[in-house]
CSV table of C-alpha atoms in Angstrom, one decimal:
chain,number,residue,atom,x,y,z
A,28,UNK,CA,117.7,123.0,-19.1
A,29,UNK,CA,114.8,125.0,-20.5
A,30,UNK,CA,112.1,126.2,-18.2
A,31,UNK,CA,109.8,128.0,-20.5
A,32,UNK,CA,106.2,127.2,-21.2
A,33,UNK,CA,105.7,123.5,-22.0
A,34,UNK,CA,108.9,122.3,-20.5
A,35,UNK,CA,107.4,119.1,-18.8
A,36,UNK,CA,109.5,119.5,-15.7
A,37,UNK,CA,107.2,122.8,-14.8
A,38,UNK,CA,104.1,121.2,-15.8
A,39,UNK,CA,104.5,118.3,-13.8
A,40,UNK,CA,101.6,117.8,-10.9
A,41,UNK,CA,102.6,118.1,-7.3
A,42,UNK,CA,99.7,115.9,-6.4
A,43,UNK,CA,102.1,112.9,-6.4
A,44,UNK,CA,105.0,114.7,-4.0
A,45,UNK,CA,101.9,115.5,-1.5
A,46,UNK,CA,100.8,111.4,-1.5
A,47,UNK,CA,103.9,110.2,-0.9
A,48,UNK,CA,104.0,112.2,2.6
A,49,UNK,CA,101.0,111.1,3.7
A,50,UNK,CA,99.6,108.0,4.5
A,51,UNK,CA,96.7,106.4,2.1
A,52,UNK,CA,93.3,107.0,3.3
A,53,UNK,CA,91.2,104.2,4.4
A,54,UNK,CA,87.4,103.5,3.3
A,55,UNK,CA,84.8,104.5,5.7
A,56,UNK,CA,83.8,102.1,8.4
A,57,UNK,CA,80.4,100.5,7.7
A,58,UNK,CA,78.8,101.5,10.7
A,59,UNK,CA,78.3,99.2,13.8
A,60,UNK,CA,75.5,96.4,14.0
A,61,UNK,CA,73.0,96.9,16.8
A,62,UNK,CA,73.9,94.2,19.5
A,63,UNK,CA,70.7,92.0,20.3
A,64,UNK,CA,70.2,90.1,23.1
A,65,UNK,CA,67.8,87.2,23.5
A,66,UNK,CA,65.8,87.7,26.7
A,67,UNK,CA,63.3,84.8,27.2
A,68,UNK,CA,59.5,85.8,27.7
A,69,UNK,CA,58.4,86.3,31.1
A,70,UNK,CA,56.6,82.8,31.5
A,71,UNK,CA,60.0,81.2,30.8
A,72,UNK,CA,61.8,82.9,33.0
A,73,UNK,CA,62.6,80.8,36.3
A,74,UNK,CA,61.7,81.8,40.0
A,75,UNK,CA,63.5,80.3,42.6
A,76,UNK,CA,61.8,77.0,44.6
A,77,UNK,CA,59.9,78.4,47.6
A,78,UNK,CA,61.3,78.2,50.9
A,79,UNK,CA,58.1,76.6,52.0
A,80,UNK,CA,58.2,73.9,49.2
A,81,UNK,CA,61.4,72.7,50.6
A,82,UNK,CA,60.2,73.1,53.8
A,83,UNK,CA,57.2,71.1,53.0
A,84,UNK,CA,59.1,68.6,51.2
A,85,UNK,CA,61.3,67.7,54.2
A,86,UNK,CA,58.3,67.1,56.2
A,87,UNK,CA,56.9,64.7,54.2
A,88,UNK,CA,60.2,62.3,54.1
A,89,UNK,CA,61.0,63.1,57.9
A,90,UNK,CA,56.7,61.9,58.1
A,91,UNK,CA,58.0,58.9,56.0
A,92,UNK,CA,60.8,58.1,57.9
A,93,UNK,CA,58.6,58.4,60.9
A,94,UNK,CA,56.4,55.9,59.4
A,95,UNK,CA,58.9,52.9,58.1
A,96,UNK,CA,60.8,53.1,61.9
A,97,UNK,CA,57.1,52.4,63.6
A,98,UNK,CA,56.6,49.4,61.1
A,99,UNK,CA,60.0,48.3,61.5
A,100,UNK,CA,61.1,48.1,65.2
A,101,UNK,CA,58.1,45.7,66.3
A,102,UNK,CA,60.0,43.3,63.9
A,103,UNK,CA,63.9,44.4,65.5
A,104,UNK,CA,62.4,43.8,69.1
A,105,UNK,CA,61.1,46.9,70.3
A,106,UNK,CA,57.6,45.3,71.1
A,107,UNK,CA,56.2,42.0,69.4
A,108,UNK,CA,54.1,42.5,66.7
A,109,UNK,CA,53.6,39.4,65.8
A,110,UNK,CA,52.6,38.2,69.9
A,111,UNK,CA,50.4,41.5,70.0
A,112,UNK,CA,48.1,40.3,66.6
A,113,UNK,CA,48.0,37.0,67.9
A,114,UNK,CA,46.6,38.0,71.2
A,115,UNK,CA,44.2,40.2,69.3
A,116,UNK,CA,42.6,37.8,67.1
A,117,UNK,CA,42.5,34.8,69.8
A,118,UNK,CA,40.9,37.1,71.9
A,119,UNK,CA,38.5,38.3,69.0
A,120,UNK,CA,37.9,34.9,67.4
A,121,UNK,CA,37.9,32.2,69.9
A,122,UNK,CA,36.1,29.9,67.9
A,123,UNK,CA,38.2,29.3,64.9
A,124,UNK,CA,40.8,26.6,64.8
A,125,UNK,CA,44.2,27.3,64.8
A,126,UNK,CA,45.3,26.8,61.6
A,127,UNK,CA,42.6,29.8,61.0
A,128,UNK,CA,44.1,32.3,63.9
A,129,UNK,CA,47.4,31.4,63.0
A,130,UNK,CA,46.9,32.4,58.8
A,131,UNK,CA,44.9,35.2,60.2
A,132,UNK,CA,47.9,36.4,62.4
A,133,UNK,CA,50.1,36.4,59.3
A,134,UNK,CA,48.4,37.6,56.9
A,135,UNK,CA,47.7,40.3,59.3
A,136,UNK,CA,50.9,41.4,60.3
A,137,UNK,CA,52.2,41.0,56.4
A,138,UNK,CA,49.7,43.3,55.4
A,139,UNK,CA,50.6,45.8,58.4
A,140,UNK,CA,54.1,45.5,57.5
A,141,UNK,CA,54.0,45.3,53.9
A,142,UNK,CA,51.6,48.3,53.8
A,143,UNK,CA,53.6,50.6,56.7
A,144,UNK,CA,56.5,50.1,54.3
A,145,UNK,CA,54.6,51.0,51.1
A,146,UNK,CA,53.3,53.9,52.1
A,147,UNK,CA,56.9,55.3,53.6
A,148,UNK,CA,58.5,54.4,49.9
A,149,UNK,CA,55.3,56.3,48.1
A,150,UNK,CA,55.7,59.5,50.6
A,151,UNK,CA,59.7,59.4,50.3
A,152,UNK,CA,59.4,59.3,46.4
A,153,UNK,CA,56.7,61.8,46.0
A,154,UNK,CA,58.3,64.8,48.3
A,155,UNK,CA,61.1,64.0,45.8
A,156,UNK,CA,59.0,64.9,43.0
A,157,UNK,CA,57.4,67.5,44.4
A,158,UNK,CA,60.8,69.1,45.7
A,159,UNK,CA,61.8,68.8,41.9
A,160,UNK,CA,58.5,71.1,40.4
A,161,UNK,CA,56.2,67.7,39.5
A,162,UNK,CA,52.9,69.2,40.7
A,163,UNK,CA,50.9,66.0,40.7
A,164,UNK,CA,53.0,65.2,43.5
A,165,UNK,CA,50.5,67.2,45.7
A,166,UNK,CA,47.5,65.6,44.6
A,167,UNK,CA,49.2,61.8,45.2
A,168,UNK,CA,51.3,63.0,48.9
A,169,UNK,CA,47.2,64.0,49.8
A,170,UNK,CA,45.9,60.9,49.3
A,171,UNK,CA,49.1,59.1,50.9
A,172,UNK,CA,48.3,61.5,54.2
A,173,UNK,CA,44.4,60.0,54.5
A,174,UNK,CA,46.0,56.4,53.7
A,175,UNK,CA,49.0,56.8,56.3
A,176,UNK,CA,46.2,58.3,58.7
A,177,UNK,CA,43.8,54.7,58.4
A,178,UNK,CA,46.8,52.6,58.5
A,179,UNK,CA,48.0,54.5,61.7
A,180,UNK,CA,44.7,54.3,63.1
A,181,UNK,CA,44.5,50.5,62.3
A,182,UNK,CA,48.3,49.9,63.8
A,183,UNK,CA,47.4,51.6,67.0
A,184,UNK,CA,45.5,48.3,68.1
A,185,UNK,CA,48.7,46.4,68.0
A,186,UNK,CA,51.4,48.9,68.0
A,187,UNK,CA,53.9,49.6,71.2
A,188,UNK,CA,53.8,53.5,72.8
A,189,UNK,CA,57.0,53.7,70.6
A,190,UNK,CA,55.2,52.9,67.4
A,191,UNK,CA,52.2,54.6,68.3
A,192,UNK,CA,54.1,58.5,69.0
A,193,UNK,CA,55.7,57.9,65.7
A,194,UNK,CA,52.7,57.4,63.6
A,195,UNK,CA,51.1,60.1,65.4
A,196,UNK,CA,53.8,62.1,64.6
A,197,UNK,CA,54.0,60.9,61.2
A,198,UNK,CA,50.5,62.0,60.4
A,199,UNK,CA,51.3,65.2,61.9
A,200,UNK,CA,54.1,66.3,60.1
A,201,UNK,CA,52.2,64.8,56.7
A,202,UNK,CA,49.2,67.5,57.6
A,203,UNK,CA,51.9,70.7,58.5
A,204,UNK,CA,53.9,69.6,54.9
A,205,UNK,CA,50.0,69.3,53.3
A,206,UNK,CA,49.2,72.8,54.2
A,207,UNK,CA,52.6,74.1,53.3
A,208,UNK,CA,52.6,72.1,49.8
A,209,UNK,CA,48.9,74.4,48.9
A,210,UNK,CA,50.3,77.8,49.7
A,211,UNK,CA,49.8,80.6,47.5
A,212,UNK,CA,53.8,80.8,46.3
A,213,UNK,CA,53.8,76.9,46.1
A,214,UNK,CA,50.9,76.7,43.1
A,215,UNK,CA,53.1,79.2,41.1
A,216,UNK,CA,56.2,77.9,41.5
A,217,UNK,CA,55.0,74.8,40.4
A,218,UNK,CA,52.3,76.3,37.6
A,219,UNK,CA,55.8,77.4,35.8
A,220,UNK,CA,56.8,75.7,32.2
A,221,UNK,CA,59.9,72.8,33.5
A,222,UNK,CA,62.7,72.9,31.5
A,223,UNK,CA,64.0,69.0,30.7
């Protein structure tokens, strides 16, 4: 075997002999993507509900309840409504037949009735809504407070004690859950964008 210049066993590279021992080299990493993360604006972010508003909100159906029992239990026998307006208007219109004082009596104890239990359904619903962010809820529970407070002051005529604490009470409660509904922390709660 010759060895001399030009043999093509001396002039073979080493380059191969080297890659063999070692292990292929890998492209360079692209480099890393920035990580985003979505963050919503600061008038989209949610606050929790005020103590307050819930506070206020379980006035106003406690005040509702309050009103539906003193409408309702003149008609289950505690007290007789229905002897009580009939007393009232023969005592208040003595000259009018009775077919008149009798259509009088009824239509008056309907419309106490009717409208006691109307007014208890609008309060109920409406602290809902305003326990659930609906702002206008304040605006329609302030007009159901003055309502409530005529129809209280019209049922005292005929109403038992009973009936009568409970209405006062109602109309309580509705004016502590009023004030509480027009705090401060209340209007910014409720100012804030509702998601659906």
């Amino acid at each position: 075997m010759s060895t001399g210049p030009g043999d093509p066993m001396t002039e073979a590279p080493t380059t191969s002999l080297d890659a063999i021992g070692r292990p292929p080299e890998r492209p360079p990493q692209p480099p890393s993507r920035p990580r985003f993360e979505f963050r919503p604006p600061p008038s989209a972010e949610r606050t929790p509900r005020p103590s307050v508003l819930t506070a206020s909100s379980l006035l106003w159906l406690v005040a509702a309840g309050a009103l539906l029992l003193a409408v309702v239990l003149p008609l289950v026998g505690v007290g007789d409504l229905w002897a009580d307006v009939t007393a009232t208007v023969a005592r208040d219109f003595p000259n009018e037949s009775p077919t008149t004082r009798d259509r009088a009596v009824a239509a008056l104890t309907a419309g106490l009735v009717g409208s006691g239990v109307l007014l208890a359904l609008l309060e109920g619903g409406a602290a809902a809504a305003l326990r659930s962010g609906r702002s206008g809820a304040r605006i329609l529970l302030a007009l159901l407070l003055a309502l409530t407070a005529v129809h209280g002051l019209v049922m005292i005529g005929f109403a038992t004690p009973l009936s009568s604490a409970m209405l006062g009470a109602g109309v309580a409660l509705g004016l502590v859950a009023a004030v509480l509904m027009f705090l401060p922390g209340t209007t910014a709660w409720l100012a804030q964008p509702r998601r659906h």
